[in-house]
JSON list of C-alpha atoms in Angstrom, two decimals:
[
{"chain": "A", "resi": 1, "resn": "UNK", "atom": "CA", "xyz": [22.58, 12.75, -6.24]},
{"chain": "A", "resi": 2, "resn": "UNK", "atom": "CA", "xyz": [23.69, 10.23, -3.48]},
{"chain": "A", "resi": 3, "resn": "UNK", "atom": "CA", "xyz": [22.17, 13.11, -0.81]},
{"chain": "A", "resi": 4, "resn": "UNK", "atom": "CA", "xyz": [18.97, 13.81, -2.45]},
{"chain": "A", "resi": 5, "resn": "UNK", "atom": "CA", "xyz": [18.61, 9.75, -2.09]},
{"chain": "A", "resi": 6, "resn": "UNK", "atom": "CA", "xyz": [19.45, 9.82, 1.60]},
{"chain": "A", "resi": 7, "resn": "UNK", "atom": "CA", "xyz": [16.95, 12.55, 2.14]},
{"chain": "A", "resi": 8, "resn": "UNK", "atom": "CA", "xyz": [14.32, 11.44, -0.08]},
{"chain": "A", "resi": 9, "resn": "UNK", "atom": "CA", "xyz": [14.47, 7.25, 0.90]},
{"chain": "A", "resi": 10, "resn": "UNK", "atom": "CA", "xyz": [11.45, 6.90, 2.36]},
{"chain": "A", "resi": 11, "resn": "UNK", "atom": "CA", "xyz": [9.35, 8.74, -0.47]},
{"chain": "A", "resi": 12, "resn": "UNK", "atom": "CA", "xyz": [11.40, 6.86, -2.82]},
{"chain": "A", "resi": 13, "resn": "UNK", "atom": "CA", "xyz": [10.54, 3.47, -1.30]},
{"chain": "A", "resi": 14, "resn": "UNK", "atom": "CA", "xyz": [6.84, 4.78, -0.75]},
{"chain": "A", "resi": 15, "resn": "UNK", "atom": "CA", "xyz": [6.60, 5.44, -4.88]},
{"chain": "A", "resi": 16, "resn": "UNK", "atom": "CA", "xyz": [8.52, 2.29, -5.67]},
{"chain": "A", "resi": 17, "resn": "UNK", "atom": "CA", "xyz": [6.41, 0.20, -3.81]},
{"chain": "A", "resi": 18, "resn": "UNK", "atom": "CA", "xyz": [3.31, 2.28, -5.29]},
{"chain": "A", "resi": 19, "resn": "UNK", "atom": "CA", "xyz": [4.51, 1.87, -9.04]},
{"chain": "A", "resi": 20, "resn": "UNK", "atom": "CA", "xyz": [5.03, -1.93, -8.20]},
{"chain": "A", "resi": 21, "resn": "UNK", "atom": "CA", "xyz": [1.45, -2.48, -6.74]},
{"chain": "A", "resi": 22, "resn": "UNK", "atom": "CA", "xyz": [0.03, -0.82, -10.05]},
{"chain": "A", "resi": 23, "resn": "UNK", "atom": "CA", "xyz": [2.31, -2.84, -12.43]},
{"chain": "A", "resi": 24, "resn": "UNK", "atom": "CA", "xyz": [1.03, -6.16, -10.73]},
{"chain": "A", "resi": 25, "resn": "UNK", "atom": "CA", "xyz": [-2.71, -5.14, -9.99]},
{"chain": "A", "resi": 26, "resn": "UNK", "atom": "CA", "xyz": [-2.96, -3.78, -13.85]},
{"chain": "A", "resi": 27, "resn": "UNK", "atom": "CA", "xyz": [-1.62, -6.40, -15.88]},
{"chain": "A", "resi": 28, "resn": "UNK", "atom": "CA", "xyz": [-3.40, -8.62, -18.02]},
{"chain": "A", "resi": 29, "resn": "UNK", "atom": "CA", "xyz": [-4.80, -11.76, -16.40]},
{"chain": "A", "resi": 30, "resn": "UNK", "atom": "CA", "xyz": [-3.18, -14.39, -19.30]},
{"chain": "A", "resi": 31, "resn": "UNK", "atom": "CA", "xyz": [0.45, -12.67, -18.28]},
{"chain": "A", "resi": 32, "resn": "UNK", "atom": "CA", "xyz": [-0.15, -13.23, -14.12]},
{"chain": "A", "resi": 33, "resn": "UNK", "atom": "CA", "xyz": [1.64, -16.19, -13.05]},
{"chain": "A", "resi": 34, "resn": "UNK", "atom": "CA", "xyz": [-0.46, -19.83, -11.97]},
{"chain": "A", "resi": 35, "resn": "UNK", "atom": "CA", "xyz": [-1.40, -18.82, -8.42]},
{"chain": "A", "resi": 36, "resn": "UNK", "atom": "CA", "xyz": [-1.32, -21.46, -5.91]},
{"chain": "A", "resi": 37, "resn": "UNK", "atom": "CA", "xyz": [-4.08, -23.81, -5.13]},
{"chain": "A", "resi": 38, "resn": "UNK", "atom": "CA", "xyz": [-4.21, -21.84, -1.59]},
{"chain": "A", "resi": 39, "resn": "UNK", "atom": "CA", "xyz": [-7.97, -21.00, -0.80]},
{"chain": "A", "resi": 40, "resn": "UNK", "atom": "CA", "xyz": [-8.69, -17.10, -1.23]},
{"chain": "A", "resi": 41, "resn": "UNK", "atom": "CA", "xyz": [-5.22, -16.64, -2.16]},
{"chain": "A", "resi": 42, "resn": "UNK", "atom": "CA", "xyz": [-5.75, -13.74, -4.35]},
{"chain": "A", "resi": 43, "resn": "UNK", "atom": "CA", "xyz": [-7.45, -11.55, -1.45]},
{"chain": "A", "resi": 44, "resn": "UNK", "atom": "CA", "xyz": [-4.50, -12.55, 0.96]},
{"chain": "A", "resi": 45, "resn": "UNK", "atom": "CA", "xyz": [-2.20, -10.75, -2.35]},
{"chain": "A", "resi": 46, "resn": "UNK", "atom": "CA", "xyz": [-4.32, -7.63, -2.10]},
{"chain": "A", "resi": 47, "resn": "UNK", "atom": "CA", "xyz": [-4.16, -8.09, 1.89]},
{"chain": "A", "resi": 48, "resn": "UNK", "atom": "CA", "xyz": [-0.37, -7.68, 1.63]},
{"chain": "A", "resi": 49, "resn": "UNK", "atom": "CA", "xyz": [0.61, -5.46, -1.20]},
{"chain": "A", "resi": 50, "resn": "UNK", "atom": "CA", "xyz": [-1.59, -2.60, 0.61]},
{"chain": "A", "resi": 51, "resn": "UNK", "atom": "CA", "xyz": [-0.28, -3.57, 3.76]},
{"chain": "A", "resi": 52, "resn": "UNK", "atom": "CA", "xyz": [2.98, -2.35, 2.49]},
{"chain": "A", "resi": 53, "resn": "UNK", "atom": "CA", "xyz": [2.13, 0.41, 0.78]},
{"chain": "A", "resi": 54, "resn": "UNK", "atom": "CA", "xyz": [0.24, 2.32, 3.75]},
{"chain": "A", "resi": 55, "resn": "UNK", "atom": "CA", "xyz": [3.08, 1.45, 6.38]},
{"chain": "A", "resi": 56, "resn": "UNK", "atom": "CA", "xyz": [5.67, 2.71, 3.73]},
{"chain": "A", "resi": 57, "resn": "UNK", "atom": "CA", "xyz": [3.75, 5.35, 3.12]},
{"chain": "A", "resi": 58, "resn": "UNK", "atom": "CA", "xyz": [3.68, 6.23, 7.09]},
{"chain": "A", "resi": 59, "resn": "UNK", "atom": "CA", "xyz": [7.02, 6.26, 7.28]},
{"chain": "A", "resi": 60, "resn": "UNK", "atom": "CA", "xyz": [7.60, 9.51, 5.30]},
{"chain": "A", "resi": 61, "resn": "UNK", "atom": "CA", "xyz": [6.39, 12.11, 6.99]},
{"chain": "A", "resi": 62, "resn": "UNK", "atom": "CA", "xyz": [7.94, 13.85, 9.95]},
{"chain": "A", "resi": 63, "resn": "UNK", "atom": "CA", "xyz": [7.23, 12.32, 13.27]},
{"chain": "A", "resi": 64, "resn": "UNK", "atom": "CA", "xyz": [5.57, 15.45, 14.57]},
{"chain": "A", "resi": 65, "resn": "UNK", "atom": "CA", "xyz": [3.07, 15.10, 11.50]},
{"chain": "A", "resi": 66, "resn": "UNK", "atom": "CA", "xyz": [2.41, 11.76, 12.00]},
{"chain": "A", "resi": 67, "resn": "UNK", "atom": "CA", "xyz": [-1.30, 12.38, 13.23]},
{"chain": "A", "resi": 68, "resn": "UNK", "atom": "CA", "xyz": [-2.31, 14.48, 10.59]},
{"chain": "A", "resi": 69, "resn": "UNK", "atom": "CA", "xyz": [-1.23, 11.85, 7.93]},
{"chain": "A", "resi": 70, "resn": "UNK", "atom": "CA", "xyz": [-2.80, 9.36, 9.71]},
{"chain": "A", "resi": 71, "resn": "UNK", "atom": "CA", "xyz": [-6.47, 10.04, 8.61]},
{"chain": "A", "resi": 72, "resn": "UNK", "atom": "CA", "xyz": [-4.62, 11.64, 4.87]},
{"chain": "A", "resi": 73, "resn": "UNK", "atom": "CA", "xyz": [-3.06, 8.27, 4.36]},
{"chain": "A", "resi": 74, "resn": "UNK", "atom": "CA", "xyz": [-6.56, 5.84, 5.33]},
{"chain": "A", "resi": 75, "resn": "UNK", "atom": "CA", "xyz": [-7.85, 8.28, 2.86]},
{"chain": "A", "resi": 76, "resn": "UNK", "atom": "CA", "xyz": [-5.59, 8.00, 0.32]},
{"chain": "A", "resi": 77, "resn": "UNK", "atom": "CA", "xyz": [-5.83, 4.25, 0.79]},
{"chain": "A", "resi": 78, "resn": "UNK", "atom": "CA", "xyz": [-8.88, 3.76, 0.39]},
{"chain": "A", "resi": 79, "resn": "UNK", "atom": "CA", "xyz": [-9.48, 6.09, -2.80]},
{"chain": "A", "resi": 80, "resn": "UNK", "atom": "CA", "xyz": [-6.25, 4.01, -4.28]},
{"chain": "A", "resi": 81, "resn": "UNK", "atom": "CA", "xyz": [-8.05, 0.58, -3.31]},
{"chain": "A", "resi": 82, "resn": "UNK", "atom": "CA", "xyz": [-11.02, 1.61, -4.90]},
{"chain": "A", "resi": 83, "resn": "UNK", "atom": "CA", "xyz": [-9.72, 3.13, -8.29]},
{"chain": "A", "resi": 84, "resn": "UNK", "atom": "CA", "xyz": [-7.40, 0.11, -8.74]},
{"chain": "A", "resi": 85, "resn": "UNK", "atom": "CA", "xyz": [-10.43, -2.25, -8.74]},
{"chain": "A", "resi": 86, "resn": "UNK", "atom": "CA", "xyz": [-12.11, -0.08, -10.83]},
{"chain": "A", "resi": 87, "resn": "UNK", "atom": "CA", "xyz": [-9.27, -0.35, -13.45]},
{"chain": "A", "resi": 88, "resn": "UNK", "atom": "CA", "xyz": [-8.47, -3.81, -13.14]},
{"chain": "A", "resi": 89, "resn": "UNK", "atom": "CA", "xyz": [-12.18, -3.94, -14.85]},
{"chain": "A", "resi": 90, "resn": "UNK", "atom": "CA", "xyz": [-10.78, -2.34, -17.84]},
{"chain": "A", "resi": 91, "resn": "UNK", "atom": "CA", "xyz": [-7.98, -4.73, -18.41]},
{"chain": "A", "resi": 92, "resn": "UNK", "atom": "CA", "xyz": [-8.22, -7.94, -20.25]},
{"chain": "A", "resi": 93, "resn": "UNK", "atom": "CA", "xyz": [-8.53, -11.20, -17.93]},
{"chain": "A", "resi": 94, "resn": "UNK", "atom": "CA", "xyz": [-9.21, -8.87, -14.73]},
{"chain": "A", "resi": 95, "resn": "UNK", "atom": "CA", "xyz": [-12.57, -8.31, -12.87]},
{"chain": "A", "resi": 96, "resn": "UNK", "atom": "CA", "xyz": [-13.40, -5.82, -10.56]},
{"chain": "A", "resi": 97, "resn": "UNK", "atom": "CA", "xyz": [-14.30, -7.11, -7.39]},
{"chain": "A", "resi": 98, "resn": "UNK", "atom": "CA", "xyz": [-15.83, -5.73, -4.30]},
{"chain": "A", "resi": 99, "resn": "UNK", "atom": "CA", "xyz": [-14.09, -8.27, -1.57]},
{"chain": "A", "resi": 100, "resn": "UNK", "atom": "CA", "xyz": [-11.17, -7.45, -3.24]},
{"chain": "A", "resi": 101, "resn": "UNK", "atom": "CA", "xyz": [-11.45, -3.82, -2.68]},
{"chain": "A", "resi": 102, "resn": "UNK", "atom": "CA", "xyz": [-12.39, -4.67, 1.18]},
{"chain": "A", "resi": 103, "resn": "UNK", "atom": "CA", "xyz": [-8.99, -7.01, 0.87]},
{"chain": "A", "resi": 104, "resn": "UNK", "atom": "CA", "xyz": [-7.06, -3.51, 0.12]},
{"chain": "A", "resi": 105, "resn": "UNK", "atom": "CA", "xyz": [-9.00, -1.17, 2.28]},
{"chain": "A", "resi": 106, "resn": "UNK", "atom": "CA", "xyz": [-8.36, -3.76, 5.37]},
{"chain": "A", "resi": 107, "resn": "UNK", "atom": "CA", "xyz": [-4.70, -4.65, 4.29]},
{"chain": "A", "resi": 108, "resn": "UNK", "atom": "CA", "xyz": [-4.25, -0.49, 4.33]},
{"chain": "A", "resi": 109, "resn": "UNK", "atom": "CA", "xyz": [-5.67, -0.03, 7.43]},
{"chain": "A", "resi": 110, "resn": "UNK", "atom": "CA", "xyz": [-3.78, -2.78, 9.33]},
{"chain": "A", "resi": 111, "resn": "UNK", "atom": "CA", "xyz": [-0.55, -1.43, 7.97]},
{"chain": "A", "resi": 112, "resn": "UNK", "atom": "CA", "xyz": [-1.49, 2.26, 9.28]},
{"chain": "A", "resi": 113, "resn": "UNK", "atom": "CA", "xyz": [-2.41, 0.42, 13.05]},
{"chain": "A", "resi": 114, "resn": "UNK", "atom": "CA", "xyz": [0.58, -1.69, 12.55]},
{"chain": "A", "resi": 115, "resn": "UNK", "atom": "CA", "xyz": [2.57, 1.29, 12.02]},
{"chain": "A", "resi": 116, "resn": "UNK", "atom": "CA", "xyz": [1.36, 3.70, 14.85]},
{"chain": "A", "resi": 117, "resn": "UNK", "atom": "CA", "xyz": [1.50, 0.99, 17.22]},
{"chain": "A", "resi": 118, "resn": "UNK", "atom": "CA", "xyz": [5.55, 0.38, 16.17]},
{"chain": "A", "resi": 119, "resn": "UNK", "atom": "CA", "xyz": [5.56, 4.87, 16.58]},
{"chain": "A", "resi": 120, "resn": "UNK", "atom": "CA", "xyz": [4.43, 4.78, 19.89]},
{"chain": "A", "resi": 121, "resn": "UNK", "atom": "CA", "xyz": [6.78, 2.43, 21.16]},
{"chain": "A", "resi": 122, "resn": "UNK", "atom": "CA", "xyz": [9.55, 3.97, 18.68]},
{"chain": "A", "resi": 123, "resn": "UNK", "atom": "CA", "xyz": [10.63, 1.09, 17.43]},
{"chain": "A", "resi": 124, "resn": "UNK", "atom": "CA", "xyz": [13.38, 1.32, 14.90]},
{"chain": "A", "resi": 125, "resn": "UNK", "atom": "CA", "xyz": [11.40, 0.03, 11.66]},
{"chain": "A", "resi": 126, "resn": "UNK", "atom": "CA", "xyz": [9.63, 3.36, 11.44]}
]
């Protein structure tokens, strides 16, 4: 068990982080906690959380793949950004937004640059 975790950490983190950006983007409005009076607060949330999620999910591939799942992974961003939304429609208290969906799509996609840009200069975080 304690070597399939060592092998499998990164793909573990990835789907952790995953299942914890679903919980919190699909739960009711009346059960989020009182955000902040911080102006567009709620788009710097979605900002972050897929932030996260695409440079974890960078990290799991093999570094001689890492090309190849660059485009896979903006892909898969952006399809996850968009069905969230979508969802979030369907649950009570939540609205589906359009900036919000531009929140995760750019969040995603600064998390892939800030990724490759850490790869190239093989820093130890990736």
């Amino acid at each position: 068990m304690l070597n399939f975790l060592k092998k499998h950490n990164k793909l573990l983190l990835g789907l952790s982080w995953l299942g914890i950006l679903l919980f919190l983007m699909l739960k009711p409005g009346d059960e989020l906690p009182k955000a902040p009076n911080i102006p567009h607060i709620d788009k710097i949330a979605h900002f972050g959380l897929f932030f996260v999620l695409l440079f974890l999910w960078m990290r799991i591939p093999k570094k001689k793949n890492i090309k190849t799942f660059f485009t896979i992974y903006l892909v898969f961003g952006i399809f996850i950004a968009i069905l969230v939304e979508y969802l979030q429609g369907m649950v009570p208290m939540r609205t589906f937004d359009f900036m919000d969906i531009a929140a995760n799509i750019a969040g995603g996609a600064v998390g892939i640059i800030c990724f490759y840009i850490l790869y190239k200069y093989d820093n130890k975080l990736v």
